[in-house]
Each structure stands twice: as structure tokens, then as C-alpha cells.
PDB file of C-alpha atoms and ligand atoms in Angstrom:
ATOM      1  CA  UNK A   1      14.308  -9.997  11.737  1.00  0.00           C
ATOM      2  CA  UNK A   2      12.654  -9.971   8.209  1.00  0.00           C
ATOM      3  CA  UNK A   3      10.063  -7.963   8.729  1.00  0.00           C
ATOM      4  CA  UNK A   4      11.253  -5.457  11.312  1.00  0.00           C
ATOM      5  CA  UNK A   5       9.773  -1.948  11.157  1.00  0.00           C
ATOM      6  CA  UNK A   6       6.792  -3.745   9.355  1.00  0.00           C
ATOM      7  CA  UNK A   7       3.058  -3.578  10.351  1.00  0.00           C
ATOM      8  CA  UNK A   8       0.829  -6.970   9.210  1.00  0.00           C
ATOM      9  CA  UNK A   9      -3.100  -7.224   9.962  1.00  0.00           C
ATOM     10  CA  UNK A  10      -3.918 -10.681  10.497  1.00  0.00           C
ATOM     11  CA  UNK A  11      -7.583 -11.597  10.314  1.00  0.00           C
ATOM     12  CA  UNK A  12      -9.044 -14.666  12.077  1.00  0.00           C
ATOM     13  CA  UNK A  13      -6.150 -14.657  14.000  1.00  0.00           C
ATOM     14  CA  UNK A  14      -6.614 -15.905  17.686  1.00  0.00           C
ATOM     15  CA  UNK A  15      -6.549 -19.412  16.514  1.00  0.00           C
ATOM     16  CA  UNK A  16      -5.062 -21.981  13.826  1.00  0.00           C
ATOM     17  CA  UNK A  17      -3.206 -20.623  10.712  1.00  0.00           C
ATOM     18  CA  UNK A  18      -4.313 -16.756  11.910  1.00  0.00           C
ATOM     19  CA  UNK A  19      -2.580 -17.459  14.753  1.00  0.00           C
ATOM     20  CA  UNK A  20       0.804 -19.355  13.412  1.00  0.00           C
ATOM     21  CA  UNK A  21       1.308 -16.520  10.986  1.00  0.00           C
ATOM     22  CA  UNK A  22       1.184 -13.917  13.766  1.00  0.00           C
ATOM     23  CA  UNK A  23       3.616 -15.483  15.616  1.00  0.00           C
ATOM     24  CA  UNK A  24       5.772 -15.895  13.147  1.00  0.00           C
ATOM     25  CA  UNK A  25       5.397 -11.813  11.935  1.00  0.00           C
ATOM     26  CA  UNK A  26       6.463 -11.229  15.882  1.00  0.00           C
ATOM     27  CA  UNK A  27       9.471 -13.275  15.579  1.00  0.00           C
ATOM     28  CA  UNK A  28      10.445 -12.013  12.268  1.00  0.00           C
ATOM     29  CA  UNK A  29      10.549  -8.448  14.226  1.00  0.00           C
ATOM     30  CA  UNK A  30       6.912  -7.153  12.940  1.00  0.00           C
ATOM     31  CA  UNK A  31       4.409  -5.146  14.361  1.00  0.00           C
ATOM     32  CA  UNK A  32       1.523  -7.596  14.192  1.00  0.00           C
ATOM     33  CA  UNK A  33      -2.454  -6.432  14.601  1.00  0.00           C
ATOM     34  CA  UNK A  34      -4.223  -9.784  15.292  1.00  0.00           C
ATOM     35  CA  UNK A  35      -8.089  -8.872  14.532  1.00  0.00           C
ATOM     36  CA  UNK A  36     -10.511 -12.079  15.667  1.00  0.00           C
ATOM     37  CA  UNK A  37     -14.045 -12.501  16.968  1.00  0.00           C
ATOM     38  CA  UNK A  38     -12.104 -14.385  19.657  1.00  0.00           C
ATOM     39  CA  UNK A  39     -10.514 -12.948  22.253  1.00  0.00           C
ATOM     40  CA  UNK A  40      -7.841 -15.760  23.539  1.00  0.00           C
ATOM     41  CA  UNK A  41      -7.503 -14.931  27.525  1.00  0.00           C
ATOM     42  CA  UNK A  42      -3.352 -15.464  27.050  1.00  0.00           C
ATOM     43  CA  UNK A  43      -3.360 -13.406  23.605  1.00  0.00           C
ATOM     44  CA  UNK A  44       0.688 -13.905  22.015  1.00  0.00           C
ATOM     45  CA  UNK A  45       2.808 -11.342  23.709  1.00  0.00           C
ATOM     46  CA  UNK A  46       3.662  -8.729  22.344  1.00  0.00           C
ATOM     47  CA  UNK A  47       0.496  -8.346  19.420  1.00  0.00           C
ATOM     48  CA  UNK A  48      -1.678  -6.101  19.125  1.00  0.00           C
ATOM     49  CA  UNK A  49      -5.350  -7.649  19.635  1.00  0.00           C
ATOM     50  CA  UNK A  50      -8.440  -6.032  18.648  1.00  0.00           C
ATOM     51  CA  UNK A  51     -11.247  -7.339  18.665  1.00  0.00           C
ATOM     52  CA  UNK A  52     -13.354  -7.164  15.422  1.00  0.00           C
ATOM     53  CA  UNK A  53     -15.966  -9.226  13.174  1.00  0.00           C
ATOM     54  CA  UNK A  54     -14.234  -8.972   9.703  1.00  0.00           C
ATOM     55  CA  UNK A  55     -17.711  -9.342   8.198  1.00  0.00           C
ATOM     56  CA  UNK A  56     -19.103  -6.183   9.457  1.00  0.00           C
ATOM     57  CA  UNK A  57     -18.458  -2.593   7.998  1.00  0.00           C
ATOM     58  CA  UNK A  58     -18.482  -1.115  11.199  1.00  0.00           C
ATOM     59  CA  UNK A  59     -16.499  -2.966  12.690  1.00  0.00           C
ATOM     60  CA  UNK A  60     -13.681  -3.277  10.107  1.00  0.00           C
ATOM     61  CA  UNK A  61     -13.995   0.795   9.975  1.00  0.00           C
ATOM     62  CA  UNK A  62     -13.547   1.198  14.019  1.00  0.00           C
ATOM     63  CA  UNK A  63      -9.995  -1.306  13.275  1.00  0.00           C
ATOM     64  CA  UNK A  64      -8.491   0.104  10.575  1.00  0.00           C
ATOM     65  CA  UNK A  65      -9.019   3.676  12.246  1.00  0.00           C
ATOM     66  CA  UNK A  66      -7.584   2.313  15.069  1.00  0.00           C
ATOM     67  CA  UNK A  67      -4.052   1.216  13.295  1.00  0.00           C
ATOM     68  CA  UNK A  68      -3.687   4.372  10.925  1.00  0.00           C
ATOM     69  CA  UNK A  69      -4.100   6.337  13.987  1.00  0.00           C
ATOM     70  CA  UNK A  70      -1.553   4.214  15.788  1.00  0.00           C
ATOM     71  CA  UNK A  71       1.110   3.126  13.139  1.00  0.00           C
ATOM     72  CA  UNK A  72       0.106   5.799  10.233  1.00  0.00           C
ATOM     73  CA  UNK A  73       0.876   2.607   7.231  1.00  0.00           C
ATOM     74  CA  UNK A  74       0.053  -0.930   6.489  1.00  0.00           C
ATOM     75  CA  UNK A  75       2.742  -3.198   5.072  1.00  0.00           C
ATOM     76  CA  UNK A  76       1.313  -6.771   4.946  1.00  0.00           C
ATOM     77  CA  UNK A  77      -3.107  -8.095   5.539  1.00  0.00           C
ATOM     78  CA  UNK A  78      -3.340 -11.459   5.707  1.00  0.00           C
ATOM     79  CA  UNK A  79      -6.998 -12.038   5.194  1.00  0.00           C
ATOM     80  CA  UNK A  80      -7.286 -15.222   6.650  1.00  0.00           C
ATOM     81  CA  UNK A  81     -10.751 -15.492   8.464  1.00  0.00           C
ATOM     82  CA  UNK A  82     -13.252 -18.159   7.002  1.00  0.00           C
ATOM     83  CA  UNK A  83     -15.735 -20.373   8.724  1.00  0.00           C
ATOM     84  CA  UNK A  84     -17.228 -23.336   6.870  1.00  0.00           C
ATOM     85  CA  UNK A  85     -21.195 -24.884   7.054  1.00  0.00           C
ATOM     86  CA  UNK A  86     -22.250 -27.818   6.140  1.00  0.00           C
ATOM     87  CA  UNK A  87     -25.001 -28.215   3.182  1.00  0.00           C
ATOM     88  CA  UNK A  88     -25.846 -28.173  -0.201  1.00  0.00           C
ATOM     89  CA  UNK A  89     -27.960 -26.361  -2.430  1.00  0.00           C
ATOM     90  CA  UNK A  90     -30.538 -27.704  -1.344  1.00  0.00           C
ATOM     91  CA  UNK A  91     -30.209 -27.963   2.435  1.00  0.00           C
ATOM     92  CA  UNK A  92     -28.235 -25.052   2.932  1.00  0.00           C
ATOM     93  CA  UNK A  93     -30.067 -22.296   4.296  1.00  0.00           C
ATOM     94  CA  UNK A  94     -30.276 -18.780   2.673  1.00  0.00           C
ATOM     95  CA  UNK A  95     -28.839 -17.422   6.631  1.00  0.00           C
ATOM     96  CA  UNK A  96     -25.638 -19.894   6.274  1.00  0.00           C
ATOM     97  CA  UNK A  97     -24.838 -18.750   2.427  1.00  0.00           C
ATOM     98  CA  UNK A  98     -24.747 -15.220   3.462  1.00  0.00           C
ATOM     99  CA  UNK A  99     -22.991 -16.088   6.854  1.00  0.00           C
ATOM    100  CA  UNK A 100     -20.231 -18.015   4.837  1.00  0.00           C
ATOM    101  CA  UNK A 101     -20.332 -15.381   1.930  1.00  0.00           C
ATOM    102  CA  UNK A 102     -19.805 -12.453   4.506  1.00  0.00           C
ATOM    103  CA  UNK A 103     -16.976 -14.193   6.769  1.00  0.00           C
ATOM    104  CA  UNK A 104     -15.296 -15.536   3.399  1.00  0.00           C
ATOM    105  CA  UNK A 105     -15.404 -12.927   1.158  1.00  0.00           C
ATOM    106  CA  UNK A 106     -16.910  -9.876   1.810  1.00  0.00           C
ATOM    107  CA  UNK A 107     -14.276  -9.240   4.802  1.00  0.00           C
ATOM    108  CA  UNK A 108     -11.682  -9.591   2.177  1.00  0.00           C
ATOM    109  CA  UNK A 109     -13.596  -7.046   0.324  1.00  0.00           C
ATOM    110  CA  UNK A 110     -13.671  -5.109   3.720  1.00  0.00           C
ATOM    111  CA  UNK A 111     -10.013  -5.139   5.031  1.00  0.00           C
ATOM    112  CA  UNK A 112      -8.544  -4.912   1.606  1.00  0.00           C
ATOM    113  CA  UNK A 113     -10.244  -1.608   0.865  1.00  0.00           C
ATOM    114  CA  UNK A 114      -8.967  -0.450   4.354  1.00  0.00           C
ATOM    115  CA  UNK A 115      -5.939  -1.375   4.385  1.00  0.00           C
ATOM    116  CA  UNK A 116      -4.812  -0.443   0.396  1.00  0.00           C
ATOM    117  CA  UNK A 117      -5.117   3.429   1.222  1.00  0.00           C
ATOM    118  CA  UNK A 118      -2.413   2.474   4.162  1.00  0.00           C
ATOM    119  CA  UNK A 119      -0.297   0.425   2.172  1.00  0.00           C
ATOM    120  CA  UNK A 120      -0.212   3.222  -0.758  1.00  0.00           C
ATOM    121  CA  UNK A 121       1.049   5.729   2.000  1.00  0.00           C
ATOM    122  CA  UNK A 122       4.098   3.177   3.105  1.00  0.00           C
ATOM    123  CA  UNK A 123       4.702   2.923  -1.230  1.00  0.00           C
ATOM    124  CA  UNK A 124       3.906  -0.814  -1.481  1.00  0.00           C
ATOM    125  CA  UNK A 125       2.445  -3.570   0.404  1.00  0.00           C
ATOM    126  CA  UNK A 126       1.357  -6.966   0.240  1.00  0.00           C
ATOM    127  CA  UNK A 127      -2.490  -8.496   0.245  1.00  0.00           C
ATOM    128  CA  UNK A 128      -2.754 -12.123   1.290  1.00  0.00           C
ATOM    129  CA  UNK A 129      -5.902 -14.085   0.543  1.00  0.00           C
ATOM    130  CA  UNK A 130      -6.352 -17.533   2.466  1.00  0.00           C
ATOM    131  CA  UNK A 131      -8.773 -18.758  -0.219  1.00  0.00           C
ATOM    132  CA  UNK A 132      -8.484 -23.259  -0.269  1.00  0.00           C
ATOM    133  CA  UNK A 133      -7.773 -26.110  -2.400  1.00  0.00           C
ATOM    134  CA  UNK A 134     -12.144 -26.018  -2.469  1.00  0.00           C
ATOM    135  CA  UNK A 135     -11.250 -23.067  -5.134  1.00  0.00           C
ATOM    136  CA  UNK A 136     -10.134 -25.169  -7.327  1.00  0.00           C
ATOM    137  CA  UNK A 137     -11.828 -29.088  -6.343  1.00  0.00           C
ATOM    138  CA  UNK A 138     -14.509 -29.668  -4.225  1.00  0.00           C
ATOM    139  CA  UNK A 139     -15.684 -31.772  -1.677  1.00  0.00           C
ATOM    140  CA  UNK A 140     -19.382 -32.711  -1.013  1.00  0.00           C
ATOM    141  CA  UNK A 141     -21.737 -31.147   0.998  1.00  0.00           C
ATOM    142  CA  UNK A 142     -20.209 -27.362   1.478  1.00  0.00           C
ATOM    143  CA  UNK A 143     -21.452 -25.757  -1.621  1.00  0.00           C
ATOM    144  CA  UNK A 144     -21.379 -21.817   0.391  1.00  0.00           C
ATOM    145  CA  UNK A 145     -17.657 -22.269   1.289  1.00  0.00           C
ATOM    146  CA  UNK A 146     -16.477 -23.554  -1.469  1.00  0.00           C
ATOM    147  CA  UNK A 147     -18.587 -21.304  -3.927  1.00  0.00           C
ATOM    148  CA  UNK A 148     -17.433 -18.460  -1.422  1.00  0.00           C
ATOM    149  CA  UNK A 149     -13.449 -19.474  -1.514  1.00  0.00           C
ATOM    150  CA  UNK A 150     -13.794 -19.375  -5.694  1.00  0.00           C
ATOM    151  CA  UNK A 151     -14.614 -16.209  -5.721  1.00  0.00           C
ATOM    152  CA  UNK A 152     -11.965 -15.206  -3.456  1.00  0.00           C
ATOM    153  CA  UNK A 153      -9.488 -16.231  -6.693  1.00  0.00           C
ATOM    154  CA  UNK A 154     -11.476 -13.344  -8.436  1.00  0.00           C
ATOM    155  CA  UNK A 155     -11.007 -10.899  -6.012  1.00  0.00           C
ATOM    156  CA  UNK A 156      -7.073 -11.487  -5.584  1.00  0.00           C
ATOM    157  CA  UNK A 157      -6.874 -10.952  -9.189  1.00  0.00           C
ATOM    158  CA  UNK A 158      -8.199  -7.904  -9.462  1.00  0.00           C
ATOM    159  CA  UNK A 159      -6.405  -6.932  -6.793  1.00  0.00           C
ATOM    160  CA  UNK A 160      -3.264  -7.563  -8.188  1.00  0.00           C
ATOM    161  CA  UNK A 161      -4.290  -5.857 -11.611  1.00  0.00           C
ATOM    162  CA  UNK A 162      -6.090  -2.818 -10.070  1.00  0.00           C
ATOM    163  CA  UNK A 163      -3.166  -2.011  -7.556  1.00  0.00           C
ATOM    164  CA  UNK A 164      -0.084  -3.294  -9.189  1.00  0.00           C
ATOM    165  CA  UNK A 165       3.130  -2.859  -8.767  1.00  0.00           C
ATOM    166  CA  UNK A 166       2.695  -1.177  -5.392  1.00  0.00           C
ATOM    167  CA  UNK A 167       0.220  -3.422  -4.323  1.00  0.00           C
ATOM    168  CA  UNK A 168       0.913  -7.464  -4.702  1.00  0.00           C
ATOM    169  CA  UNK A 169      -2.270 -10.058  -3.877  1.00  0.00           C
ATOM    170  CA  UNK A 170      -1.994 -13.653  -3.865  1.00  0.00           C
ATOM    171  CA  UNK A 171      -4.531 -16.344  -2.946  1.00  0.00           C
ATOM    172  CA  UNK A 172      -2.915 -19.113  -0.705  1.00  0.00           C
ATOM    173  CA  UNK A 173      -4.958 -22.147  -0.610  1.00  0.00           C
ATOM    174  CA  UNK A 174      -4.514 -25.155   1.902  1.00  0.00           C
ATOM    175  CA  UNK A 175      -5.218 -28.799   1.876  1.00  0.00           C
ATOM    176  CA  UNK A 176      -6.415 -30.125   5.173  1.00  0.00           C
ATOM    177  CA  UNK A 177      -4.718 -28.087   8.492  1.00  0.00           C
ATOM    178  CA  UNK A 178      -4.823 -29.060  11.443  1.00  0.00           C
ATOM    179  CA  UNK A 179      -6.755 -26.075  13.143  1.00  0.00           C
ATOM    180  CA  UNK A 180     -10.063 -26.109  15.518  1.00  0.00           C
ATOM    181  CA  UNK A 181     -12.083 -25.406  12.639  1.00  0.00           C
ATOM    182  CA  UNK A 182     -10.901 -29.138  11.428  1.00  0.00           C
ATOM    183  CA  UNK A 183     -10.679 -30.736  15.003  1.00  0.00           C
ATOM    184  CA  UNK A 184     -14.211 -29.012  15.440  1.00  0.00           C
ATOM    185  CA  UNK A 185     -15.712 -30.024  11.948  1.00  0.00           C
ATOM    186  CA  UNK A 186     -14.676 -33.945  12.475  1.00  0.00           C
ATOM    187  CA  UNK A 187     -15.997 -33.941  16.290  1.00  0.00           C
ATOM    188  CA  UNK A 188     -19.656 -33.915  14.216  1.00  0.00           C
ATOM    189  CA  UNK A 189     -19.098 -36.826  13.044  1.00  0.00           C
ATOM    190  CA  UNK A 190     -20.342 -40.132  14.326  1.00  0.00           C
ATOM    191  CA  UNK A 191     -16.281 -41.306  14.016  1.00  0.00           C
ATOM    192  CA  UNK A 192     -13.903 -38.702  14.705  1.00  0.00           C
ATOM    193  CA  UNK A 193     -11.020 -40.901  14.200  1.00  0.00           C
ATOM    194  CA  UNK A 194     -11.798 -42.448  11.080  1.00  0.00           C
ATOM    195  CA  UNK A 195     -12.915 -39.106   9.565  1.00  0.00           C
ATOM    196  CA  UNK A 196      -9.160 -37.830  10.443  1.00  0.00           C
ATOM    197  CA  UNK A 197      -7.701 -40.980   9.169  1.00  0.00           C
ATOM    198  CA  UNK A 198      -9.624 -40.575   5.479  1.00  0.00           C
ATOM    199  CA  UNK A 199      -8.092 -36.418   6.021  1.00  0.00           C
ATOM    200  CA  UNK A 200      -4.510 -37.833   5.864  1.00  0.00           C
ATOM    201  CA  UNK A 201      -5.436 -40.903   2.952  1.00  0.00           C
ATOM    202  CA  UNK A 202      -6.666 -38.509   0.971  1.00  0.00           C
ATOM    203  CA  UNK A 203      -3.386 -36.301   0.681  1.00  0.00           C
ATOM    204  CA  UNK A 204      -1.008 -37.948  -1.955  1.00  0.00           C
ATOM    205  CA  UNK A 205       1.555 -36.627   0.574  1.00  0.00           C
ATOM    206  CA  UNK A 206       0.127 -39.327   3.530  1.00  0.00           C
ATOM    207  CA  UNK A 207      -0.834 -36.635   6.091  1.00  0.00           C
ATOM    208  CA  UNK A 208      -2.426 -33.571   6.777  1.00  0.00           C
ATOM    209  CA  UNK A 209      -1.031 -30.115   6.869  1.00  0.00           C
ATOM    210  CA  UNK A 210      -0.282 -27.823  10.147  1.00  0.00           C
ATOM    211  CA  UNK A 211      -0.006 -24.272  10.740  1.00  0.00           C
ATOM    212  CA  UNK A 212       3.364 -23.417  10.591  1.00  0.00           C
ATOM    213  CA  UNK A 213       3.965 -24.678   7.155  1.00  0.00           C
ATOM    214  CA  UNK A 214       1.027 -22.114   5.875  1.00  0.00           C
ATOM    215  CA  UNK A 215       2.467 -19.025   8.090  1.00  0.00           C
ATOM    216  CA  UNK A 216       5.557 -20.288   6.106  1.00  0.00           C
ATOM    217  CA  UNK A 217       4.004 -19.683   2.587  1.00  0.00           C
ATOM    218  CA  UNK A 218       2.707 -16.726   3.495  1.00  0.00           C
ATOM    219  CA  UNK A 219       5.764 -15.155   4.992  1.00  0.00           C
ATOM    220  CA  UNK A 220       8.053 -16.246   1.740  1.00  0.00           C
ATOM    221  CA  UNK A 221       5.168 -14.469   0.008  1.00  0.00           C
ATOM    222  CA  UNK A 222       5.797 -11.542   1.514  1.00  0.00           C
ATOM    223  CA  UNK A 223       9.488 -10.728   1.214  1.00  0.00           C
ATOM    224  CA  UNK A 224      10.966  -8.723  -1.827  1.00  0.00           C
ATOM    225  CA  UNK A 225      12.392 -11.517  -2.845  1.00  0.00           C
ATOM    226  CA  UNK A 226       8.657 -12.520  -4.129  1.00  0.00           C
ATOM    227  CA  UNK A 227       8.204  -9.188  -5.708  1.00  0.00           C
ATOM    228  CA  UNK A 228       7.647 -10.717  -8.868  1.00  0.00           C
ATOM    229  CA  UNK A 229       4.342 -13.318  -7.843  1.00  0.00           C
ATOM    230  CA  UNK A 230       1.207 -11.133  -7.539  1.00  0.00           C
ATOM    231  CA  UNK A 231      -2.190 -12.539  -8.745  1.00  0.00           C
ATOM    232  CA  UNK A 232      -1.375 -16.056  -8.119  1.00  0.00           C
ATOM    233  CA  UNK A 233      -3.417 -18.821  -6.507  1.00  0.00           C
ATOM    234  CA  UNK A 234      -0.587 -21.307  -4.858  1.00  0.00           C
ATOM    235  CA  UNK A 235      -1.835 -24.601  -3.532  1.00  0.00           C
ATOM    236  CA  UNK A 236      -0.056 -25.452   0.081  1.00  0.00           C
ATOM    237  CA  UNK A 237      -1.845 -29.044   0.015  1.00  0.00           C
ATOM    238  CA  UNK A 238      -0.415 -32.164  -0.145  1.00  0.00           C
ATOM    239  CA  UNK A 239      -0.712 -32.984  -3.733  1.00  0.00           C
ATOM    240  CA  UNK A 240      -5.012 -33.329  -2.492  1.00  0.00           C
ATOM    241  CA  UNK A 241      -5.867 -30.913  -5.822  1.00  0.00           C
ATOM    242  CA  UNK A 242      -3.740 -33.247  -8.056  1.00  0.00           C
ATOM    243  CA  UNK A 243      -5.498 -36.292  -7.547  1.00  0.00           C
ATOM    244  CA  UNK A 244      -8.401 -38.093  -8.493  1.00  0.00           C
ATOM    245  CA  UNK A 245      -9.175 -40.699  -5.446  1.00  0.00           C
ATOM    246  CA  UNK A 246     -10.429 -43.429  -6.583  1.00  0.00           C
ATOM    247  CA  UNK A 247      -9.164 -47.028  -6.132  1.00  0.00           C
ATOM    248  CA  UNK A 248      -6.247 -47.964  -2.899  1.00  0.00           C
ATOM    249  CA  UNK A 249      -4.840 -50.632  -4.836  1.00  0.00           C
TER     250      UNK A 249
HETATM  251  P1  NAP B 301      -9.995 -21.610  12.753  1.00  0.00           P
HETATM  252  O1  NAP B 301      -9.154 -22.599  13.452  1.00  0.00           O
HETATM  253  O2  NAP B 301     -11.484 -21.730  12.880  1.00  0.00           O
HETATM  254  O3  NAP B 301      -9.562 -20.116  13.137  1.00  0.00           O
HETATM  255  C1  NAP B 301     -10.221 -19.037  12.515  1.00  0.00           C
HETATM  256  C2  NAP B 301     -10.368 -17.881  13.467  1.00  0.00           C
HETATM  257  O4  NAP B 301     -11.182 -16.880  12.793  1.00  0.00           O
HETATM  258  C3  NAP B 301     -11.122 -18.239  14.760  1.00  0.00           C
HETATM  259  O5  NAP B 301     -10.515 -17.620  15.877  1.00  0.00           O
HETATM  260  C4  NAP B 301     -12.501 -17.667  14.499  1.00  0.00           C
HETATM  261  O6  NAP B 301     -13.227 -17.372  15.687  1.00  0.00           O
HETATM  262  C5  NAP B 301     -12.161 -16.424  13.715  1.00  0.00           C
HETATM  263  N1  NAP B 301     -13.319 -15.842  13.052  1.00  0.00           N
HETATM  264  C6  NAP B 301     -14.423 -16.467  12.580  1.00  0.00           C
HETATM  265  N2  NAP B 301     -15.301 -15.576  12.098  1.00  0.00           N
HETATM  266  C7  NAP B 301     -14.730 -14.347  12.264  1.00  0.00           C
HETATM  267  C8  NAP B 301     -15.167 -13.037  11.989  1.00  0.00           C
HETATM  268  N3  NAP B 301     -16.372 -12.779  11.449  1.00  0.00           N
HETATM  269  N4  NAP B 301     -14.350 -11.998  12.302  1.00  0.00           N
HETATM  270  C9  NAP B 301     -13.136 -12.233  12.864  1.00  0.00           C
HETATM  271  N5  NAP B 301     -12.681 -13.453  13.164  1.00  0.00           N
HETATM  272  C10 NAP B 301     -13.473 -14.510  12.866  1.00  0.00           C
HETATM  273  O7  NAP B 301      -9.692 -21.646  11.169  1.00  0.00           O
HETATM  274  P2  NAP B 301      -8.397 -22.149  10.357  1.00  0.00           P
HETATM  275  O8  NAP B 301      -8.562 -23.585  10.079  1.00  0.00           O
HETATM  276  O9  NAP B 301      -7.145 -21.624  10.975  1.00  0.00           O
HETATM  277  O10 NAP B 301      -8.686 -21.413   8.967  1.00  0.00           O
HETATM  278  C11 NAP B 301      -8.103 -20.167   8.607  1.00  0.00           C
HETATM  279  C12 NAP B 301      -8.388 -19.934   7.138  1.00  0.00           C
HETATM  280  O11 NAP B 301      -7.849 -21.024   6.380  1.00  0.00           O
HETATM  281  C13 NAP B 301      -9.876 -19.894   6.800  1.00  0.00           C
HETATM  282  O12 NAP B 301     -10.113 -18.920   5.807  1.00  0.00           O
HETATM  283  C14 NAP B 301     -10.145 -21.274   6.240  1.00  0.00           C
HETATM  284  O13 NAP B 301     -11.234 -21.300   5.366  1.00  0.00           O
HETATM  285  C15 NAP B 301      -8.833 -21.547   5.533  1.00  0.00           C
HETATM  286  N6  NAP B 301      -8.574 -22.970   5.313  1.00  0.00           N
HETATM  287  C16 NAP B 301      -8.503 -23.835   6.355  1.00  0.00           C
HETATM  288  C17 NAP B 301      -8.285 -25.190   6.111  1.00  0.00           C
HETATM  289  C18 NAP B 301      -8.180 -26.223   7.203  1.00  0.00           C
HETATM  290  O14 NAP B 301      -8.184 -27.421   6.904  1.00  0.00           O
HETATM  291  N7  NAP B 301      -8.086 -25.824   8.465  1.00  0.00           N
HETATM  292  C19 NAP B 301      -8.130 -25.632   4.785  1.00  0.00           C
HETATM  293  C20 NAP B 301      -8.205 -24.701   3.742  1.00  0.00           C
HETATM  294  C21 NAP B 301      -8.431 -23.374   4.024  1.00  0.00           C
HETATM  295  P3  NAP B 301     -14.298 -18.476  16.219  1.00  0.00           P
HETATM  296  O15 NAP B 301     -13.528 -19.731  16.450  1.00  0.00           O
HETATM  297  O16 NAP B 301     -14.845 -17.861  17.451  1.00  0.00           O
HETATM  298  O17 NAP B 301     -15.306 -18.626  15.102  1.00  0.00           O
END
């Protein structure tokens, strides 16, 4: 029981690594606020669920009302919502940047200024940032996420400067998970199971990633034990950001 007496906001969290870390915050004794577009019919027991698009002001406002009025403090946000489209700068469309650029980063933006007031009035608290191993390489053909999940190494930074030592932020950033958004992003392609089969070649480490091992991270990253990590961008990933590809011989 870790994190008893604690409150946690989890963003994006009906589903894949949202969803992991909230259940492990509930085991670990937390109060957990699971905010999602997504309103799973069996929610976990015992979260609180409400439902909220991260990217929009109002809507982050109407949440974060909603929990100071109910718990009075914020402990731990794990900012963890992110979608992904496919394109270019060329083919991507100015509708998709922005919808990438809002889900991405601006809820950061969003939920972090909500919840740092809350966090100041419980004396410390942790920020979270799911940013990706596309912060630091980057595969073809997503130039709005990966553009987007940069920036979200800039934001965690200042973060950490502007609010320190109350306030820690730190950017975790996964290889390949296995979440919907990667089961859904491979069923577009013309070979599903050769497109999961290059996911796991291309981790030095043979496979892809799951859940678990990122609500892991994240909850090590919260204890007091950690009290000394704060503007740091840690790779979860398989060795994929240490390697160049190239030949299989
Ligand atoms: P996921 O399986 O798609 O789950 C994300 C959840 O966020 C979904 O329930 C989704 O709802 C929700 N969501 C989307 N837009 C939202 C919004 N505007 N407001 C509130 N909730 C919203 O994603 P995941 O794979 O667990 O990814 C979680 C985070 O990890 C993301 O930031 C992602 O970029 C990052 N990440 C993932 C991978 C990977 O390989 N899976 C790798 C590196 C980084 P809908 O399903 O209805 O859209």
C-alpha cells in the first residue's frame, strides 16, 4: 500500500498504459481519477471515472473542479493521453497536426496547470509525462506525433525547473506497447502480422513492450525514493532508441 492516502489523475486512462497504471495506483492503496474520452461499460472498481477530452479547456476545468471539490489535493497526474495520425509534411493535414498537437501536448499543458495549484496545497507532488522513444528517433510517416511528443521533453523540463523541489516532472517514453492504439494502428495495414513481427525485430530486446512494465516505471517514479529524478526523459523501450537497424546478418 505505497500510495495509500494518495490521489493520482490518470489521463487517457480507460485503455492500454492509462489503464495499467490505474490499476496499479488502486492496488498500491490510491485514490485514482481515471479521466478518458472513453467510457469502458465495466470501468476498474473502485476508480473514479470522469469523463473528459484532455484537449479541451472546458472540459479539463469542469474535472479538475470536480476533484478539488472532492479530495481538496493532487498527489500524482500521469498525463498519458496521445493519439497518433499517419502523414507527413506533406500529406498531413493542417486538422490532424492540430488534432495530434492538442491531444499530445496541449492537454499536458492543460492538466498540469490544474493540477500544480492542487499539488502545491498537499506540499509536493509528482507530474508524469508519457512523451515516446519518437522524442528522441523517429519513424516515417508521423511527423505531428512525433514533432508533438518532442516538445513534450520541453514542457517536462520546465516543469521541473519552474516548480522544483515541490513539484517533480519526468517524461517517460516507450518503445512499442502493446495497447489498442498499436493493435488498431497495424489492423491498417495490408499485413497485420508481419507489421507486428517487424514491431518485435526491431527492439534489440526481441519483443515488444506491455502495459504493466510502463505503469511500473511510472509508479517507481513516483515514490520518495525517486525524489532526486525530476526533469528527466527515461526511455522504457527495448534498447529500439539505441540502435541503428540496418543489416540482420
Ligand atoms: P490507447 O490504447 O489508444 O489508449 C489511450 C486512451 O486515451 C484511449 O482510451 C483513448 O480513447 C483516450 N483518449 C484519446 N484522446 C483523448 C482525449 N482527447 N481526452 C481523453 N482521453 C483521450 O493508447 P496507449 O497505447 O495506451 O498510449 C498511451 C500513451 O502512451 C500515449 O500518449 C501514447 O502516445 C504513448 N505511447 C504509446 C506507445 C505504444 O506503442 N502503444 C508507444 C510510445 C508512447 P479512444 O480510444 O476513444 O481514442
Amino acid at each position: 500500500m505505497k500510495f495509500k492516502d494518495k490521489i493520482v489523475v490518470v489521463t487517457g486512462a480507460s485503455k492500454g498504459i492509462g489503464a495499467a497504471c490505474s490499476r496499479l495506483f488502486l492496488e498500491q492503496g490510491a485514490q485514482v481519477v481515471m479521466l478518458d474520452i472513453w467510457e469502458d461499460e465495466n470501468p476498474i472498481k473502485g476508480s473514479h471515472f470522469i469523463k473528459c477530452d484532455v484537449s479541451d479547456e472546458r472540459s479539463v476545468s469542469g474535472a479538475f473542479n470536480h476533484i478539488e471539490e472532492k479530495f481538496g489535493k493532487l498527489d500524482f497526474l500521469v498525463n498519458n493521453a496521445g493519439i497518433q495520425k499517419y502523414g507527413t509534411v506533406t500529406s498531413t493535414t493542417l486538422e490532424d497536426w492540430d488534432l495530434v498537437f492538442n491531444v499530445n501536448l496541449r492537454s499536458m499543458f492543460l492538466c498540469a496547470q490544474k493540477a500544480i495549484p492542487l499539488m502545491q496545497k498537499a506540499g509536493k507532488g509528482v507530474v508524469i509525462n508519457v512523451a515516446s522513444v519518437q522524442s528522441f528517433v523517429s519513424q516515417k510517416n508521423v511527423v505531428a506525433y512525433t514533432t508533438a511528443k518532442t516538445a513534450v521533453l520541453g514542457l517536462t523540463r520546465s516543469i521541473a525547473v519552474d516548480f522544483a523541489p515541490e513539484i517533480r516532472c519526468i517524461a517517460v517514453c516507450p518503445g512499442t506497447i502493446d495497447t489498442p492504439m498499436l493493435r488498431d494502428s497495424i489492423a491498417l495495414s495490408e499485413n497485420p502480422d508481419e507489421v507486428l513481427q517487424e514491431c518485435y525485430d526491431m527492439h534489440p530486446i526481441g519483443r515488444i513492450g506491455n502495459p504493466e512494465e510502463i505503469s511500473e516505471l511510472i509508479g517507481f517514479l513516483c515514490e520518495d525514493k525517486c525524489t532526486f529524478i525530476t526533469g528527466e526523459a527515461i526511455r522504457i523501450d527495448g534498447g529500439l532508441g539505441i540502435t541503428i537497424g540496418g543489416s540482420k546478418r
